[in-house]
PDB file of C-alpha atoms in Angstrom:
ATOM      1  CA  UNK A   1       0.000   0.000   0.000  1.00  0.00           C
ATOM      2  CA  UNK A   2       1.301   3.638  -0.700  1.00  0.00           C
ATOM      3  CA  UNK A   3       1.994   5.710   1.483  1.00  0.00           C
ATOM      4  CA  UNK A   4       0.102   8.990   1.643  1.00  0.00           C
ATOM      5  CA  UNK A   5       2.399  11.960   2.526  1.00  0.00           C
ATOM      6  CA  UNK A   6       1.600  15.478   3.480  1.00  0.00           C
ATOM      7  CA  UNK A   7       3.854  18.328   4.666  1.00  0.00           C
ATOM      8  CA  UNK A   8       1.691  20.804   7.084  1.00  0.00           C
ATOM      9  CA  UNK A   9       1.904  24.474   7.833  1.00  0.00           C
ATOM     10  CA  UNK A  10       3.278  26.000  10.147  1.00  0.00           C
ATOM     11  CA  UNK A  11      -0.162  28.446  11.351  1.00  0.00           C
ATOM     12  CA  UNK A  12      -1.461  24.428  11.218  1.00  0.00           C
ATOM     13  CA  UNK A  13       1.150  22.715  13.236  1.00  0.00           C
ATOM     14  CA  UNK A  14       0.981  25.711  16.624  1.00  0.00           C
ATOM     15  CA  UNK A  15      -2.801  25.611  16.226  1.00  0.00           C
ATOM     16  CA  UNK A  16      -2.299  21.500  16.984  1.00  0.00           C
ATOM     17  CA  UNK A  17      -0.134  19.690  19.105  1.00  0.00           C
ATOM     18  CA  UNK A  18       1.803  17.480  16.663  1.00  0.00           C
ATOM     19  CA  UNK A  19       1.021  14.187  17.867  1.00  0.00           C
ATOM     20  CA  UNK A  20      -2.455  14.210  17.653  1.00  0.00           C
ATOM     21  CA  UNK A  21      -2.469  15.777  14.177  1.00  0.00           C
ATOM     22  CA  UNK A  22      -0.356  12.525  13.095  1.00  0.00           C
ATOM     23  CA  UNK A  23      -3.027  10.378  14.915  1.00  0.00           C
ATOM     24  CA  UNK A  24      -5.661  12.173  13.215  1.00  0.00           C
ATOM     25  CA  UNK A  25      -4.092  12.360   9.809  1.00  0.00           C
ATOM     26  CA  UNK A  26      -2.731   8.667   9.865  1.00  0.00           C
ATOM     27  CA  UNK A  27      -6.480   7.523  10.244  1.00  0.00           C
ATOM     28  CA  UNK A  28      -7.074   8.775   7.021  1.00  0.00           C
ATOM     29  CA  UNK A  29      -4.158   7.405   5.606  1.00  0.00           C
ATOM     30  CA  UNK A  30      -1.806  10.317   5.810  1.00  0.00           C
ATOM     31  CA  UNK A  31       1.743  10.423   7.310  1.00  0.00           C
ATOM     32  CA  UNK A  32       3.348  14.123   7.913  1.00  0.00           C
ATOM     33  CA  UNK A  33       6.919  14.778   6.527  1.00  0.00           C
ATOM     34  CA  UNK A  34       9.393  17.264   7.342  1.00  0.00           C
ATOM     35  CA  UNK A  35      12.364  18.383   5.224  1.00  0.00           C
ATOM     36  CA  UNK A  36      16.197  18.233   6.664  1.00  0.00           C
ATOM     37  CA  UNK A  37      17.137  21.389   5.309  1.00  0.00           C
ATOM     38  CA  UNK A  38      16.328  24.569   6.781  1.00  0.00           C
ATOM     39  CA  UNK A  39      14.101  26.572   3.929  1.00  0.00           C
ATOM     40  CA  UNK A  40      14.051  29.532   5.368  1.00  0.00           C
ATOM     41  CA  UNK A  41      17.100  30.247   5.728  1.00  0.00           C
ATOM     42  CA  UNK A  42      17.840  28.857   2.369  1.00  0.00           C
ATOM     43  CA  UNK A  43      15.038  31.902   1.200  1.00  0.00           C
ATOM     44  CA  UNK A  44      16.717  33.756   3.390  1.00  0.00           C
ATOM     45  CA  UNK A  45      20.266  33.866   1.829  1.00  0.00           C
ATOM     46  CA  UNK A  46      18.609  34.457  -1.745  1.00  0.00           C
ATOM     47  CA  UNK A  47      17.512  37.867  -0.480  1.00  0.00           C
ATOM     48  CA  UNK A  48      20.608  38.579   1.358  1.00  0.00           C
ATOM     49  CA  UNK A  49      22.311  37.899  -2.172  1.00  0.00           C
ATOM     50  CA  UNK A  50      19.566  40.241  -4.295  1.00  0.00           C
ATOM     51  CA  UNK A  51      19.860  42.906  -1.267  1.00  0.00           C
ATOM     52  CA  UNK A  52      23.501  42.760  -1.486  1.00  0.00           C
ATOM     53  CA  UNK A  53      23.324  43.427  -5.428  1.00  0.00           C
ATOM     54  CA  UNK A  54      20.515  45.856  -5.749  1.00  0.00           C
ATOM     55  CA  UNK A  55      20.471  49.649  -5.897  1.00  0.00           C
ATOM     56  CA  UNK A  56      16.743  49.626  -5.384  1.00  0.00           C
ATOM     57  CA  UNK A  57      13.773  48.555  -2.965  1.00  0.00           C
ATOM     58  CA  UNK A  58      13.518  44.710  -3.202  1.00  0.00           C
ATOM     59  CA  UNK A  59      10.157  44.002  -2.717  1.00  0.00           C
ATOM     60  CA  UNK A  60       9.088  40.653  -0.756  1.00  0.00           C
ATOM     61  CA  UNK A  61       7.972  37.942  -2.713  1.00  0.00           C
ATOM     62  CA  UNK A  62       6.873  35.695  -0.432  1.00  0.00           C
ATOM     63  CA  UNK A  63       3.301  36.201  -0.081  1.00  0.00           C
ATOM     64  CA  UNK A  64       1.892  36.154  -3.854  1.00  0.00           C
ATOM     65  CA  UNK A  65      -0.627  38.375  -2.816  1.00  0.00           C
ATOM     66  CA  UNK A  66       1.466  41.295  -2.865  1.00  0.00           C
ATOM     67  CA  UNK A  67       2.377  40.665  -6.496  1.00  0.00           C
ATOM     68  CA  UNK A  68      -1.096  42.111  -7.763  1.00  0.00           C
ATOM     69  CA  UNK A  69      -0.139  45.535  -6.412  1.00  0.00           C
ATOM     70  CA  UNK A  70       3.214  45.257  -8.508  1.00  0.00           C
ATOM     71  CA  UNK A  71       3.518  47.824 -11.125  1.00  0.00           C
ATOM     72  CA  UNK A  72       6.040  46.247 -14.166  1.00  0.00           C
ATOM     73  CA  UNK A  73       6.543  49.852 -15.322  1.00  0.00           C
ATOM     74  CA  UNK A  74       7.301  51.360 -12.269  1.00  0.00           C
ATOM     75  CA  UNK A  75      11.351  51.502 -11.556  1.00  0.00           C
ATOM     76  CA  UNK A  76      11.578  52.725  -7.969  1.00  0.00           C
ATOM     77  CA  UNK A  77      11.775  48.928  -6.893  1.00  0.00           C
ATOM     78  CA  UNK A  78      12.385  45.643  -7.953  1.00  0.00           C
ATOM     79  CA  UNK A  79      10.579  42.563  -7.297  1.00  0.00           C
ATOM     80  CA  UNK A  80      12.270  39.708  -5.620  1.00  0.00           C
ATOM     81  CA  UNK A  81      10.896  37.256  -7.449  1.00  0.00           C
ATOM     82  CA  UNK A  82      12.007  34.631  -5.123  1.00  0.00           C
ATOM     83  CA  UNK A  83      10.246  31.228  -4.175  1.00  0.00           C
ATOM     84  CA  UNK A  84       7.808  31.457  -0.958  1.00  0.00           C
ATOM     85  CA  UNK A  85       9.302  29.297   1.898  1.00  0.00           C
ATOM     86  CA  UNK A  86       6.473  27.404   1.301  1.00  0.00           C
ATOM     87  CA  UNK A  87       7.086  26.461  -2.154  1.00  0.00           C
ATOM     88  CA  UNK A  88      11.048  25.628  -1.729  1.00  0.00           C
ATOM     89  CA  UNK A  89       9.982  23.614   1.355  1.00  0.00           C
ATOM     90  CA  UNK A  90       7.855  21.438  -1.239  1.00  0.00           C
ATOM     91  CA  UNK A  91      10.366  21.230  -3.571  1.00  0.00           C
ATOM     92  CA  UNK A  92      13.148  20.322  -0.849  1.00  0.00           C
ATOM     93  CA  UNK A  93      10.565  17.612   0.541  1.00  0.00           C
ATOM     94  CA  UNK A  94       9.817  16.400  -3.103  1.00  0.00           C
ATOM     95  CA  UNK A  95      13.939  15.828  -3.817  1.00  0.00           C
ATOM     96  CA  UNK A  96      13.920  14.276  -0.200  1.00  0.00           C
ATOM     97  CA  UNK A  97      11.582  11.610  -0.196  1.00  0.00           C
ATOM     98  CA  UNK A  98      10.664  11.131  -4.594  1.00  0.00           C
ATOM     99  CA  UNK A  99       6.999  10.391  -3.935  1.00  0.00           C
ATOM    100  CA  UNK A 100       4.050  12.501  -4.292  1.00  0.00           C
ATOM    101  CA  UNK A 101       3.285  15.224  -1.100  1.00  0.00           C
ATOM    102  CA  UNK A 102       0.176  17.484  -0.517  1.00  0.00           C
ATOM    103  CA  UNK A 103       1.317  20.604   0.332  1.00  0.00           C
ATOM    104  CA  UNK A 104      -1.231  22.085   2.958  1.00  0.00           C
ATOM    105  CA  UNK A 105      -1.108  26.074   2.730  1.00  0.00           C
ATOM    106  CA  UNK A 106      -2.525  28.545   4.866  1.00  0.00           C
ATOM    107  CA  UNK A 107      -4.321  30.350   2.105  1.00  0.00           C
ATOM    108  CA  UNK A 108      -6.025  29.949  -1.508  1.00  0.00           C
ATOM    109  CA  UNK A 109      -3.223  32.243  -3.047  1.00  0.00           C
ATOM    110  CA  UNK A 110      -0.424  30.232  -1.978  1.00  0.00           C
ATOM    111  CA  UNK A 111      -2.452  26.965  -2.833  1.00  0.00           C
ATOM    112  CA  UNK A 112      -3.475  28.461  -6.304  1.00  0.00           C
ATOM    113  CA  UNK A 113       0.348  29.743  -6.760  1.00  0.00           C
ATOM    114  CA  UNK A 114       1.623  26.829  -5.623  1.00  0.00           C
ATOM    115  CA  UNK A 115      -0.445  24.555  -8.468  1.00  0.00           C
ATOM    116  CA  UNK A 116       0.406  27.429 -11.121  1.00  0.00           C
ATOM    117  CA  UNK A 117       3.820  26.117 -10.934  1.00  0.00           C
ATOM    118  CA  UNK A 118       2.912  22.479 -12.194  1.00  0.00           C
ATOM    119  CA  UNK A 119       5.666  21.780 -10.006  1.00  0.00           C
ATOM    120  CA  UNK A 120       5.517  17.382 -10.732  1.00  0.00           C
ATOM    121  CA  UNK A 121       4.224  15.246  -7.836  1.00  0.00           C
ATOM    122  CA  UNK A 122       3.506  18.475  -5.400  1.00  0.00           C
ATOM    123  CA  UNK A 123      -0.390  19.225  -4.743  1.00  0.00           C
ATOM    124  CA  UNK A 124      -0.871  22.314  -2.960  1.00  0.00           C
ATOM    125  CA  UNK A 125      -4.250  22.504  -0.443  1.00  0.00           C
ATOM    126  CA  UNK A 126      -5.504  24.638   1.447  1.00  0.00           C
ATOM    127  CA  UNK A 127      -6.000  23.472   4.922  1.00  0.00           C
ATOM    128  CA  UNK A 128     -10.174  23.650   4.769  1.00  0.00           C
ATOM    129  CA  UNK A 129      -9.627  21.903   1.020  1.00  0.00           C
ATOM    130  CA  UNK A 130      -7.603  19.308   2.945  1.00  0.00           C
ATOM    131  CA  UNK A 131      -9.741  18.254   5.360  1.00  0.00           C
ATOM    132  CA  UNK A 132     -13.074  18.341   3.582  1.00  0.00           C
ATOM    133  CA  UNK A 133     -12.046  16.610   1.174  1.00  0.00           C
ATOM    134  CA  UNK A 134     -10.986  13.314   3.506  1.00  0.00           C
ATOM    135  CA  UNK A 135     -13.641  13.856   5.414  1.00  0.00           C
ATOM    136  CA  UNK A 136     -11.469  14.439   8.464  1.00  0.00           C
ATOM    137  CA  UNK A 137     -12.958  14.797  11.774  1.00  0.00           C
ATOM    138  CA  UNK A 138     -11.217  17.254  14.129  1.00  0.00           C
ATOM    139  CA  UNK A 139     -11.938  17.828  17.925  1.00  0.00           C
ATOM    140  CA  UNK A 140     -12.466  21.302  18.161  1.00  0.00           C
ATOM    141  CA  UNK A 141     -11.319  21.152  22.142  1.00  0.00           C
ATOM    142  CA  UNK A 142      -7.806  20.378  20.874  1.00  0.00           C
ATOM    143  CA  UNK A 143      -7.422  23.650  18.320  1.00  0.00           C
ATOM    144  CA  UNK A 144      -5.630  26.510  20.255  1.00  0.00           C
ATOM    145  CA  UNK A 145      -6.351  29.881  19.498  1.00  0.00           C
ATOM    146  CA  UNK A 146      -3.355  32.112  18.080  1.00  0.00           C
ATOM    147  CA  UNK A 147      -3.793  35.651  19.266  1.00  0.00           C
ATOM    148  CA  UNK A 148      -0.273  35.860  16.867  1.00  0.00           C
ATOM    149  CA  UNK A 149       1.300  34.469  14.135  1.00  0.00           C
ATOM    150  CA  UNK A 150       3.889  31.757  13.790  1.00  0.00           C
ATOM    151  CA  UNK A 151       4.915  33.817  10.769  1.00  0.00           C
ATOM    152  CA  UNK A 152       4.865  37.746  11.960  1.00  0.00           C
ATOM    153  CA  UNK A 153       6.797  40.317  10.239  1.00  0.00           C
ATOM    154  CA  UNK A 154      10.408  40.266  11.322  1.00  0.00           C
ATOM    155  CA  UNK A 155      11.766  37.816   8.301  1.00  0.00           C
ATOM    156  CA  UNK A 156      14.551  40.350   7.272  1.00  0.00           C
ATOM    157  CA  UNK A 157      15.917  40.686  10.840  1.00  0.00           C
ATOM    158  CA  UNK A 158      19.736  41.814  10.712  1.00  0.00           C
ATOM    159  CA  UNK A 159      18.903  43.129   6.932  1.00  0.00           C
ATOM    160  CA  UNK A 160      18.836  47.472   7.143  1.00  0.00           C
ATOM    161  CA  UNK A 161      16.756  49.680   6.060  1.00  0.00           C
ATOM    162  CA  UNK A 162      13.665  47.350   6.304  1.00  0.00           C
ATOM    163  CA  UNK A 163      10.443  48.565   5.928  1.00  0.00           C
ATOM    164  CA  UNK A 164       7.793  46.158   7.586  1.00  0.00           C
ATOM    165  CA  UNK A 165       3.513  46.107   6.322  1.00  0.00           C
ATOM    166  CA  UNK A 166       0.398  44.054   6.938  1.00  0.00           C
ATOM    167  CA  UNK A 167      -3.095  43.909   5.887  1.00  0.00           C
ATOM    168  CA  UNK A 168      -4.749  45.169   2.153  1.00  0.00           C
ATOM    169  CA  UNK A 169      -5.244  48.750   3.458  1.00  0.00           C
ATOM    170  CA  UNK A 170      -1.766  49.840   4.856  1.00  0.00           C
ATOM    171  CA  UNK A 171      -0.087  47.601   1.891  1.00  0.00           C
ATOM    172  CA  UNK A 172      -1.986  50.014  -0.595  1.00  0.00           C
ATOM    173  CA  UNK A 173      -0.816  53.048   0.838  1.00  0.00           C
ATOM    174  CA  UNK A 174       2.667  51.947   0.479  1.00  0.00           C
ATOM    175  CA  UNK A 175       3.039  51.649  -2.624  1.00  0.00           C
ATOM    176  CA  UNK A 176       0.898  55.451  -3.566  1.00  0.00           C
ATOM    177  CA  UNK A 177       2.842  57.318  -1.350  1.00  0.00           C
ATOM    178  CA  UNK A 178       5.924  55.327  -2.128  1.00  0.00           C
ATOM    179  CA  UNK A 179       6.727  54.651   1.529  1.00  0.00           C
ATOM    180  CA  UNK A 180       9.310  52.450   0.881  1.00  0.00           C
ATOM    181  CA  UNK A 181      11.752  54.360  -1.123  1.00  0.00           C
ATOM    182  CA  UNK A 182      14.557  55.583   1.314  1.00  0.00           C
ATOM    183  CA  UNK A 183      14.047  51.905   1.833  1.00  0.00           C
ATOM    184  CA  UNK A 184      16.570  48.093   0.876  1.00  0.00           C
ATOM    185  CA  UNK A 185      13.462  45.644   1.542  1.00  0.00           C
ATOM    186  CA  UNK A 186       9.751  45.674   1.319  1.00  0.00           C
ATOM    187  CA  UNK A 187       8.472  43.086   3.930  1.00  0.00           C
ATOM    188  CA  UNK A 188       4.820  42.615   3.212  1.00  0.00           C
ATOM    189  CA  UNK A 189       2.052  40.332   3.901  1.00  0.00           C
ATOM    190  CA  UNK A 190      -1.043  40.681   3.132  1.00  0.00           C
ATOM    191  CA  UNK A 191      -2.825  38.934   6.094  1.00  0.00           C
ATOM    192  CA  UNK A 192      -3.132  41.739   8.664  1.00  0.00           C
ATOM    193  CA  UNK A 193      -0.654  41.030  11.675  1.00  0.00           C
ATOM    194  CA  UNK A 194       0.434  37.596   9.845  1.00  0.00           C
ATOM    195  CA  UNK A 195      -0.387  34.107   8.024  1.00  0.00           C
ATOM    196  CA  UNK A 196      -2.485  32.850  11.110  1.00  0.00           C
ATOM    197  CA  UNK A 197      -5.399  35.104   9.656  1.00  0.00           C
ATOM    198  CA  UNK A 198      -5.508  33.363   6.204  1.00  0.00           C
ATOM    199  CA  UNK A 199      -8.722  32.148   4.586  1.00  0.00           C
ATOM    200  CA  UNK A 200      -7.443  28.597   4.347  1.00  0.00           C
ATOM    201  CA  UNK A 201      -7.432  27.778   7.648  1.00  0.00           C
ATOM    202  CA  UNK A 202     -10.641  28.391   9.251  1.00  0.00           C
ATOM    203  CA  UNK A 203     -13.523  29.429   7.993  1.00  0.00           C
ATOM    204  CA  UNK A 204     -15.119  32.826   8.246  1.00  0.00           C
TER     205      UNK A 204
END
């Protein structure tokens, strides 16, 4: 019989404690993987490398979200361009173990980005997708609540000249009143205060 794998988020994985999400995933057939490497930090040293060569505002890349509020023609910035963790954690996982892995995100841009990328034996999910779909039964009494995010702003930490934004509303007035110029990095995310408020995780 194959094996079923599936790599979980990490909004997912604080919400849970980790042994009963394997016991609840393994009765449906599903065993959670981690990768060895450390992805973020692999991310990490791609936009040390792009800061490092750059003579403009990188902006962050790692919520495709912000991408729609991109203007190609505009040169005050550049766009990193640069895999989400999420994504090179797949394709670490997918090199690591050469079978085929769900990818459970914690919203439907990162799932629909994710799939975009036809990237071969990696399904991305969002976490409600996920569990509808194998019809899995979770006790409610066992979900914590996250007054914050296991994924806050902060990323760029030891980078200068940072400038740090959440949620639709303050991410829009960034880029018309340019706030970032006298700036080296863009960190935004569009989930106000972090990737714990994404619409793949619970619903509204």
């Amino acid at each position: 019989m194959n094996k079923n794998y599936v790599w979980v988020n990490p909004v997912i994985m604080v919400q849970y404690d980790i042994e009963y999400l394997k016991y609840i995933l393994s009765k449906s057939g599903f065993e959670i993987v981690l990768p060895n490497k450390n992805c973020s930090d692999i991310v990490k040293n791609k936009y040390r490398k792009k800061y490092l060569n750059s003579d403009k505002c990188i902006i962050d890349s790692r919520c495709p979200k912000i991408y729609e509020y991109i203007d190609n023609n505009d040169n005050s910035y550049e766009y990193a361009n640069i895999n989400p963790i999420l994504i090179e954690t797949a394709i670490e996982l997918k090199a690591q173990i050469k079978n085929n892995i769900i990818i459970i995100t914690p919203c439907v841009a990162l799932s629909n980005f994710g799939n975009s990328l036809n990237l071969e034996g990696l399904i991305f999910k969002t976490w409600i997708e996920f569990v509808k779909e194998n019809n899995i039964i979770l006790n409610e009494n066992k979900k914590r609540k996250l007054n914050s995010s296991p994924i806050p702003l902060g990323f760029f930490k030891g980078f200068e000249k940072v400038y740090s934004v959440t949620g639709e509303e303050n991410i829009l007035k960034v880029f018309k009143n340019k706030l970032y110029m006298n700036s080296k990095i863009l960190e935004a995310l569009y989930c106000d205060n972090g990737c714990h408020n994404g619409d793949g995780i619970d619903k509204k």
